[in-house]
Short mmCIF file of C-alpha atoms in Angstrom, two decimals:
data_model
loop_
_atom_site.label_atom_id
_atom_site.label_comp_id
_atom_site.label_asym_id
_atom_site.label_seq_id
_atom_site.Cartn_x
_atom_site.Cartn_y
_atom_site.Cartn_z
CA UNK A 17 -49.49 51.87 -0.72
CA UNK A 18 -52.59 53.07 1.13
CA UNK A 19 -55.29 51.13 -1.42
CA UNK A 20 -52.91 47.75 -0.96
CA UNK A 21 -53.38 48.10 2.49
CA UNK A 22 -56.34 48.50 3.03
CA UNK A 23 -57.18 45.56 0.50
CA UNK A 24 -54.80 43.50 1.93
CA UNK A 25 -56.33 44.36 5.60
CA UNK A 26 -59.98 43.87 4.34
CA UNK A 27 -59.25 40.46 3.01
CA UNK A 28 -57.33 39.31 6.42
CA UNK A 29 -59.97 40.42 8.40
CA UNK A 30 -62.62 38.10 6.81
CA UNK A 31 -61.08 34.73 7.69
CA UNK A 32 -61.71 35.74 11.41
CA UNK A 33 -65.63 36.99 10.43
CA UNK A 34 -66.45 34.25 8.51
CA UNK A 35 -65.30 32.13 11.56
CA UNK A 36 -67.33 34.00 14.12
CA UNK A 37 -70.40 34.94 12.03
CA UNK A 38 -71.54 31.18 11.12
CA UNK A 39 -73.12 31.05 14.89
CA UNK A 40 -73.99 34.42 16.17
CA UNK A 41 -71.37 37.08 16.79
CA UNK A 42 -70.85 37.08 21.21
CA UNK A 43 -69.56 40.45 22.40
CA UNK A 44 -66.02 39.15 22.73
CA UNK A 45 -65.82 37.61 19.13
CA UNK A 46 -67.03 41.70 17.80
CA UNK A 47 -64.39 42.80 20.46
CA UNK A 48 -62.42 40.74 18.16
CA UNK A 49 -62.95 42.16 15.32
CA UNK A 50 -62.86 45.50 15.88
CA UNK A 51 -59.54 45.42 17.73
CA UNK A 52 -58.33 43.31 14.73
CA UNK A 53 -58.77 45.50 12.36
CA UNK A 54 -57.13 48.79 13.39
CA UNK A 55 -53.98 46.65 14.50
CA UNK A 56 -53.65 44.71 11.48
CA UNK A 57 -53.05 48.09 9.29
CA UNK A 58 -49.38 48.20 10.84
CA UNK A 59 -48.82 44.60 9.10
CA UNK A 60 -50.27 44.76 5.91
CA UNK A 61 -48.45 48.71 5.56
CA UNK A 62 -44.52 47.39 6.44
CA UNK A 63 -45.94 44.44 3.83
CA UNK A 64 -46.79 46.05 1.38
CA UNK A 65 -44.05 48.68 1.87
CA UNK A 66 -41.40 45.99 1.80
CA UNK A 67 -42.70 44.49 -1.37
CA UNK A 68 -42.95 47.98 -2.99
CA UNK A 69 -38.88 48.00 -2.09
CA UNK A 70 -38.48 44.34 -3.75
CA UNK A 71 -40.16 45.33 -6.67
CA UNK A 72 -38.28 48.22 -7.18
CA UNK A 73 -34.35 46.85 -6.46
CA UNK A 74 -35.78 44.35 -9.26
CA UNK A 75 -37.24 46.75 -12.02
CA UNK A 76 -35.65 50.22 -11.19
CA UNK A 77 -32.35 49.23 -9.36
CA UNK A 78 -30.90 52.42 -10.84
CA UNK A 79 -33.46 54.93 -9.65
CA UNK A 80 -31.32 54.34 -6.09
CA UNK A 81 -28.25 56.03 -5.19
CA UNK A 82 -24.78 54.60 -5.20
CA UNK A 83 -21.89 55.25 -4.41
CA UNK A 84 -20.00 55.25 -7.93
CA UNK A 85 -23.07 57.82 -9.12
CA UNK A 86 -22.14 60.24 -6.39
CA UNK A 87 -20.41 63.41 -8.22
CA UNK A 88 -17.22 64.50 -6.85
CA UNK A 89 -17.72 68.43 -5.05
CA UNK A 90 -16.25 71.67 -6.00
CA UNK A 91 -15.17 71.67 -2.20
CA UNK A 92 -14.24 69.35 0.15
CA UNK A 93 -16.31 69.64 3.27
CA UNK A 94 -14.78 69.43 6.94
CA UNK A 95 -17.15 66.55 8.51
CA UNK A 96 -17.38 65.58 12.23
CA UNK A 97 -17.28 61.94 13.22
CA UNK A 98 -19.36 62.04 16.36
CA UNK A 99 -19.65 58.90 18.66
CA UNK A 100 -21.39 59.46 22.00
CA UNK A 101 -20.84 56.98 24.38
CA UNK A 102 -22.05 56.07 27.73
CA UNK A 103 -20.38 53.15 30.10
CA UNK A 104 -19.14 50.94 26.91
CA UNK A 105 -16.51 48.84 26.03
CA UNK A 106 -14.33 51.71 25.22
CA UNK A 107 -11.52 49.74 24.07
CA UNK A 108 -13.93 48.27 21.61
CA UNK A 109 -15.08 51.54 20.55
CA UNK A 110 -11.86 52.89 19.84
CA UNK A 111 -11.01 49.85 17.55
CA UNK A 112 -14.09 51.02 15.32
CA UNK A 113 -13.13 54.40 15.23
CA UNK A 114 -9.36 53.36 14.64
CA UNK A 115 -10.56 51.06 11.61
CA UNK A 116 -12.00 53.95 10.22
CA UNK A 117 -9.63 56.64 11.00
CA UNK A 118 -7.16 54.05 8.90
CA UNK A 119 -9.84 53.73 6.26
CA UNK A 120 -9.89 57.22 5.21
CA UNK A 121 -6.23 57.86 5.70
CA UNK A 122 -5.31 55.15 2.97
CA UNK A 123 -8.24 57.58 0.70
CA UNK A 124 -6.19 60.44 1.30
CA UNK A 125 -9.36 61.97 2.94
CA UNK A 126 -7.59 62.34 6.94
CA UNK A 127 -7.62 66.02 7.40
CA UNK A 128 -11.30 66.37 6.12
CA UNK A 129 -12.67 64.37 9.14
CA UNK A 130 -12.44 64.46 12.58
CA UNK A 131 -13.36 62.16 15.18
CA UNK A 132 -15.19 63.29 18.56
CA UNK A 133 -15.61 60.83 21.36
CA UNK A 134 -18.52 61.99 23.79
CA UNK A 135 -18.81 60.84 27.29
CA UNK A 136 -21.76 60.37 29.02
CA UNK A 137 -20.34 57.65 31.05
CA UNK A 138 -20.96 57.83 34.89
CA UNK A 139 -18.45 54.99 36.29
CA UNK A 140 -14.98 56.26 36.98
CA UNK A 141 -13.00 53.47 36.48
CA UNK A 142 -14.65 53.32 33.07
CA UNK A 143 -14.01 57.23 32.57
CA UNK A 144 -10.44 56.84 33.56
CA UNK A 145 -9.83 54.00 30.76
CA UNK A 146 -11.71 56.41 28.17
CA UNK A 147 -9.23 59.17 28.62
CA UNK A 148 -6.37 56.76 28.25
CA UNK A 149 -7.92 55.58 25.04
CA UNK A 150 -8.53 59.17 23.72
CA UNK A 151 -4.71 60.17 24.72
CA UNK A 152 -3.23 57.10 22.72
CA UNK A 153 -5.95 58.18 19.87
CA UNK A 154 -4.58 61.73 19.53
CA UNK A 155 -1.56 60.34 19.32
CA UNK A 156 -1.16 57.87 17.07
CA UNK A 157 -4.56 58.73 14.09
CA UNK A 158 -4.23 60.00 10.98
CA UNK A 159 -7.00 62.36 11.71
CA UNK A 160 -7.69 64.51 14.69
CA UNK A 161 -9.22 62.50 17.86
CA UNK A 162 -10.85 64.78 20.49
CA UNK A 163 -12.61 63.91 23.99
CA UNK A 164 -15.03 65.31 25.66
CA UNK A 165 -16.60 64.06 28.70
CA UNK A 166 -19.94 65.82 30.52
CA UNK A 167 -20.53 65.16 33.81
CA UNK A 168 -24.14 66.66 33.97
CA UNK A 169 -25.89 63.78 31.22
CA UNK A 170 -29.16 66.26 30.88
CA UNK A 171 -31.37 64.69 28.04
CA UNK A 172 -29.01 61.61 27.23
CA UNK A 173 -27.58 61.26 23.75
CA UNK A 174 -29.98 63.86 22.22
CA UNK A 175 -28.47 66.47 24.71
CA UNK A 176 -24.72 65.39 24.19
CA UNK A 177 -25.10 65.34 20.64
CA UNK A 178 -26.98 69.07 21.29
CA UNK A 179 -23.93 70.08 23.13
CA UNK A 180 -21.52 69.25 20.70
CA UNK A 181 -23.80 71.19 18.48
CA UNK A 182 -23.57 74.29 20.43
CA UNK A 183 -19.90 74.64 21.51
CA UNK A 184 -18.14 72.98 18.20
CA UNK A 185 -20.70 72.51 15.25
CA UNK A 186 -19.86 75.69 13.54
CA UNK A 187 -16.04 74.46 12.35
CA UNK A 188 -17.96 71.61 10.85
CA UNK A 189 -19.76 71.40 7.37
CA UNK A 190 -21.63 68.18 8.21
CA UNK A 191 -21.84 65.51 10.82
CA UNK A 192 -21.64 61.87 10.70
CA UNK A 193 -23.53 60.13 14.16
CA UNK A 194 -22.47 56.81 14.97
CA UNK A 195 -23.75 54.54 17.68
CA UNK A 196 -20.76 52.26 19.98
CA UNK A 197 -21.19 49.83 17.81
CA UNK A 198 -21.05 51.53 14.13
CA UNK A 199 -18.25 51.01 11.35
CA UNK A 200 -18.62 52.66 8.34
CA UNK A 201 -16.29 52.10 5.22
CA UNK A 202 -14.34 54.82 3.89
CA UNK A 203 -15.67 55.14 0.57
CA UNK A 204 -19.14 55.41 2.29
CA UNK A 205 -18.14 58.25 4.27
CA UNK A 206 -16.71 60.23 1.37
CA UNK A 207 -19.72 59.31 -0.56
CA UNK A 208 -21.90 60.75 2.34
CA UNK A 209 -20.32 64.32 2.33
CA UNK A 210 -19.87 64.55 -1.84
CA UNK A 211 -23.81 63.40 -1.63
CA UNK A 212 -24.41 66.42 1.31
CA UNK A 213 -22.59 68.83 -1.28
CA UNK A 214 -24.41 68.07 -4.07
CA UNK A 215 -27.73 68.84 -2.55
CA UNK A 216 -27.33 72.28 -0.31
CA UNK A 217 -31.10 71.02 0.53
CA UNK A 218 -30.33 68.19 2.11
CA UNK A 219 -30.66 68.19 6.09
CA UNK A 220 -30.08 64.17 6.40
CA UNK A 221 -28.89 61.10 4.68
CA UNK A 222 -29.93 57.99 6.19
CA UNK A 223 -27.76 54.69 5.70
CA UNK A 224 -28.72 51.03 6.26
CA UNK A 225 -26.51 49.66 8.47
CA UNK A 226 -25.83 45.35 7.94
CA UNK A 227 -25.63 43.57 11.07
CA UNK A 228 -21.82 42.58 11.86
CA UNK A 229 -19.81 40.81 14.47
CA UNK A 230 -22.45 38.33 16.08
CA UNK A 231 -21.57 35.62 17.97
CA UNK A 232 -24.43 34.08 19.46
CA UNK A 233 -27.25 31.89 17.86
CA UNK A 234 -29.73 35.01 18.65
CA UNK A 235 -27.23 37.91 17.17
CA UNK A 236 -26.41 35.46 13.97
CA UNK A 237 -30.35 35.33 13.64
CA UNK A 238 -30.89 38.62 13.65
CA UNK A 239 -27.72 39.48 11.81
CA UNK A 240 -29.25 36.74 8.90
CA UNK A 241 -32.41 38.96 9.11
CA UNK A 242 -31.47 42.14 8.54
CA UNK A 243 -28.84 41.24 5.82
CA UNK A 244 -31.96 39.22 4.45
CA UNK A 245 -34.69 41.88 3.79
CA UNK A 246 -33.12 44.92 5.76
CA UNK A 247 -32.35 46.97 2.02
CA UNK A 248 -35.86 45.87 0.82
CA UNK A 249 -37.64 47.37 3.80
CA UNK A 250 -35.56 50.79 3.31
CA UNK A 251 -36.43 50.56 -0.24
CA UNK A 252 -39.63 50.43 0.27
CA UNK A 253 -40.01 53.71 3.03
CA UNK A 254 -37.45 55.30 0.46
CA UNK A 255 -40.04 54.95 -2.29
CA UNK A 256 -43.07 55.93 -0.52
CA UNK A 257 -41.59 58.94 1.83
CA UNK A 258 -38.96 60.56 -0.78
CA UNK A 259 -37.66 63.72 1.00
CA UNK A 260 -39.68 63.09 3.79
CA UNK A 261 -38.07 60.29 5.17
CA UNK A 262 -36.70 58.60 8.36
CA UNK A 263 -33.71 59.68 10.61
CA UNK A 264 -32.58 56.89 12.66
CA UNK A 265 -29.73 58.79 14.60
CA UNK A 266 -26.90 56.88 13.52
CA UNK A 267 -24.74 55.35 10.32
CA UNK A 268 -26.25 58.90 8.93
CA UNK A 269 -24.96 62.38 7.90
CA UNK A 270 -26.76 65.34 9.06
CA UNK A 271 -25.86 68.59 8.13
CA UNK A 272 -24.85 70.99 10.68
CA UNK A 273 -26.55 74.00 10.00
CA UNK A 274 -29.98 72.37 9.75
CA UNK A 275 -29.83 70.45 12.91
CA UNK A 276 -28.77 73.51 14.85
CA UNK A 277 -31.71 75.27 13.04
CA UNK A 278 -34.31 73.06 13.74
CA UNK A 279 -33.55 70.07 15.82
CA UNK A 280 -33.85 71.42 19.00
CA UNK A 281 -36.73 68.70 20.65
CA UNK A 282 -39.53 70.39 23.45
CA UNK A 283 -39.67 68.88 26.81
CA UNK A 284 -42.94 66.62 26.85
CA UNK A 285 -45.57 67.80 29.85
CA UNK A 286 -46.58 64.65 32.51
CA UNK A 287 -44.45 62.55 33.98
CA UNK A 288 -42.68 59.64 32.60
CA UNK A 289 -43.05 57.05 30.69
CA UNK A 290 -44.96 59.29 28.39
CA UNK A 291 -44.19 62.81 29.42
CA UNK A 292 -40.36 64.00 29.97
CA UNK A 293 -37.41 63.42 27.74
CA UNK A 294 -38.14 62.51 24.22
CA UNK A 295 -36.36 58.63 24.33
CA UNK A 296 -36.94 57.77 20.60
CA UNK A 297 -35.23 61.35 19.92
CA UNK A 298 -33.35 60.98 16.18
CA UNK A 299 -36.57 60.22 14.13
CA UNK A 300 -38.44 63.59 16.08
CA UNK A 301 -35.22 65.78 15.10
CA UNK A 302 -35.64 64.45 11.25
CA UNK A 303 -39.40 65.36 11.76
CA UNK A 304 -38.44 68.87 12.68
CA UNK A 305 -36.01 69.03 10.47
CA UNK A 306 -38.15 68.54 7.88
CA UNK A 307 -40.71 71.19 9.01
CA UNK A 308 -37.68 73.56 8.40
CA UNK A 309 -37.71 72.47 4.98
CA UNK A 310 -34.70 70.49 5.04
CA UNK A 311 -35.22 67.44 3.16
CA UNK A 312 -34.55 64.01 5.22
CA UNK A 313 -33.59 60.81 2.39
CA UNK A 314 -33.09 57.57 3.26
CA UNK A 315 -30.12 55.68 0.43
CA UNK A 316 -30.75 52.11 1.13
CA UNK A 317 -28.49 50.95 -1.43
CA UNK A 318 -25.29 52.10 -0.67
CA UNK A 319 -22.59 49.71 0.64
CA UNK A 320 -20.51 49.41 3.57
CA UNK A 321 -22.58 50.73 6.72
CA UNK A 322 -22.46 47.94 9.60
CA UNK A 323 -23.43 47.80 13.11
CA UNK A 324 -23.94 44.96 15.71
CA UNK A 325 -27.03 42.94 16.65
CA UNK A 326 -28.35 42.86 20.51
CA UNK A 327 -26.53 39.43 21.98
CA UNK A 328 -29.42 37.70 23.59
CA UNK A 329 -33.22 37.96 23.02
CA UNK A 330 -32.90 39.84 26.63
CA UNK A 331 -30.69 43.00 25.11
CA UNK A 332 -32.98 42.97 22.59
CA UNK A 333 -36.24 43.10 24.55
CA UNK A 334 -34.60 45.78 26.78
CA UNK A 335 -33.55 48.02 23.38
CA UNK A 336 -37.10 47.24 22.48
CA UNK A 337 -38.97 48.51 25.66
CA UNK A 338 -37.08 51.62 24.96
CA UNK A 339 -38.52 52.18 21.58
CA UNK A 340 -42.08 51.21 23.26
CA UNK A 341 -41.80 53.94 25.45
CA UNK A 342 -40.26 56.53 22.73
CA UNK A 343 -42.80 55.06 19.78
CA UNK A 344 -45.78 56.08 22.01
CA UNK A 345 -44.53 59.36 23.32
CA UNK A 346 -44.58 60.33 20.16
CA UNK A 347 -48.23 60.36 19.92
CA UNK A 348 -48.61 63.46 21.89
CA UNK A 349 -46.17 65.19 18.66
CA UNK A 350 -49.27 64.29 16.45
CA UNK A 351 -50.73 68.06 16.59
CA UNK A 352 -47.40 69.73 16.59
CA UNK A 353 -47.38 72.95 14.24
CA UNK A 354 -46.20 72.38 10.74
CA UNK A 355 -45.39 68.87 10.79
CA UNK A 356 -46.11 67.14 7.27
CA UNK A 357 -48.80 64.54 7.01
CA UNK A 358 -46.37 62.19 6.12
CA UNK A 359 -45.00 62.69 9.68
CA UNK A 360 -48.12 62.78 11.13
CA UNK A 361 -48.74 58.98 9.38
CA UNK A 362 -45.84 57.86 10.64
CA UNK A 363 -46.05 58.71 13.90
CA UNK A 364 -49.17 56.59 13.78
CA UNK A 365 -47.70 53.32 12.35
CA UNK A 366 -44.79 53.28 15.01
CA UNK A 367 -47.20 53.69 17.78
CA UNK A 368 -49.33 50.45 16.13
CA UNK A 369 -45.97 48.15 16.42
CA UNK A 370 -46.62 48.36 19.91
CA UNK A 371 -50.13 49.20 20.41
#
């Protein structure tokens, strides 16, 4: 991966030097091409990593997991289905969760999961429709549907997640994170937490979620995308970072005991935007994670992980500033203690998508 990229760099960056040397290089044409350089590592890397992937669903398709390879356990593990939330649709929410609660009770598989709704949501009108969805939940699932709602929202979703961690995480084997918009199959879930017991060294299993549910021109684009070239791209960062992989904090499993090890995330010094709360959170707790010596895997083959796209190219700009901010905090991780190089490296590349 390295070598190709760097080839593939060197031979981009002589279309622009051939261009500039034929007169006399000015200071703003080698301004050029030294700026040119560095930044064009990011593209020819995700390139090359990409086509690593495509080579390898073509030649080795088997050497990924899937679901019908996944051995059945000895036990059955009691897994948490964890969706923090924070002013949504709730009703839509609920619908998700109730799709899924359904799922798994048709599997048989009802009293091994249980779902946990957590509130970060400020408005109270919104609040007061959340615990009217979470009393009709209780109700009427197949599996048990709890509520919690905080009214100090310290650290955002990394510290509601944290405090489910703290007060609840020890009934629970293994927990699956889902964003509002998630929906997850059944036979993926139960394939998640056989996978979890069949490797005690396993701290995270990372899904690729398919774009679902868009209804605009910009969502269907994106939606196209993803289903597109989304699993070669995975394939590709599975091949090249094994057990050192990515955690993108939701459509994943994460095992209990090894986030409540070693997942706990520092306070950056400075002021924002690059000192304060960690924004791009879930890939740092993989990191640390890892440093444990938990292994973090990314299984870009297995079916039936979905999310939704951003509507409009401005939800999507605003999702991106975000990661901006949280990719480039992230530099300031770079001499943390006992991070692995391959960490270290990636830190780097998501700080060039926006540098």
């Amino acid at each position: 991966l390295l070598i190709a990229t760097l080839v593939l760099t060197a031979a981009a960056w002589m279309a622009p030097l051939e261009l500039f040397i034929g007169e006399g290089l000015t200071a703003l044409e080698l301004a050029g091409l030294l700026l040119f350089g560095p930044l064009f590592v990011g593209i020819s890397c995700w390139f090359c990593s990409a086509l690593a992937g495509f080579v390898l669903m073509l030649a080795r398709p088997r050497d990924f997991m899937r679901l019908e390879n996944i051995p059945a356990p000895a036990r059955t593990p009691r897994v948490a289905m964890l969706a923090p939330v924070r002013n949504e649709d709730i009703a839509a929410v609920y619908a998700r969760l109730a799709s899924m609660d359904a799922a798994l009770q048709r599997k048989g598989q009802s009293r091994n999961f249980d779902f946990f709704v957590l509130s970060d949501s400020n408005e109270a009108s919104l609040a007061r429709e959340e615990e009217a969805q979470a009393k009709y939940a209780a109700a009427h699932a197949a599996s048990a549907f709890f509520y919690r709602r905080r009214t100090n929202n310290a650290e955002r979703k990394a510290g509601n997640i944290n405090d489910w961690v703290r007060n609840h995480g020890g009934a629970y084997d293994h927990m699956i994170v889902l964003d509002a918009d998630s929906l997850m199959s059944a036979d993926l879930l139960v394939g998640l937490a056989n996978a979890m017991e069949a490797r005690p060294d396993l701290g995270v299993l990372q899904t690729t979620p398919m774009g679902v549910g868009g209804e605009t021109l910009f969502a269907r684009h994106v939606q196209f995308g993803i289903r597109l070239y989304g699993r070669v791209a995975t394939a590709g960062i599975a091949w090249w970072t094994g057990d050192e992989s990515l955690y993108w904090g939701h459509n994943a499993i994460v095992r209990v005991r090894a986030f409540a090890e070693a997942a706990a995330l520092p306070r950056l010094p400075g002021a924002a935007p690059f000192g304060g709360d960690i924004l791009s959170h879930d890939v740092v707790e993989g990191w640390f994670m890892r440093r444990a010596g938990w292994a973090v895997a990314m299984a870009p083959m297995l079916e039936g992980s979905y999310e939704e796209c951003p509507p409009t190219l401005v939800d999507e700009a605003v999702r991106d500033r975000r990661w901006c901010q949280g990719n480039l905090q992230h530099l300031s991780l770079l001499n943390a203690r006992g991070l692995h190089w391959l960490a270290r490296v990636q830190i780097l590349m998501a700080a060039m998508v926006y540098v």
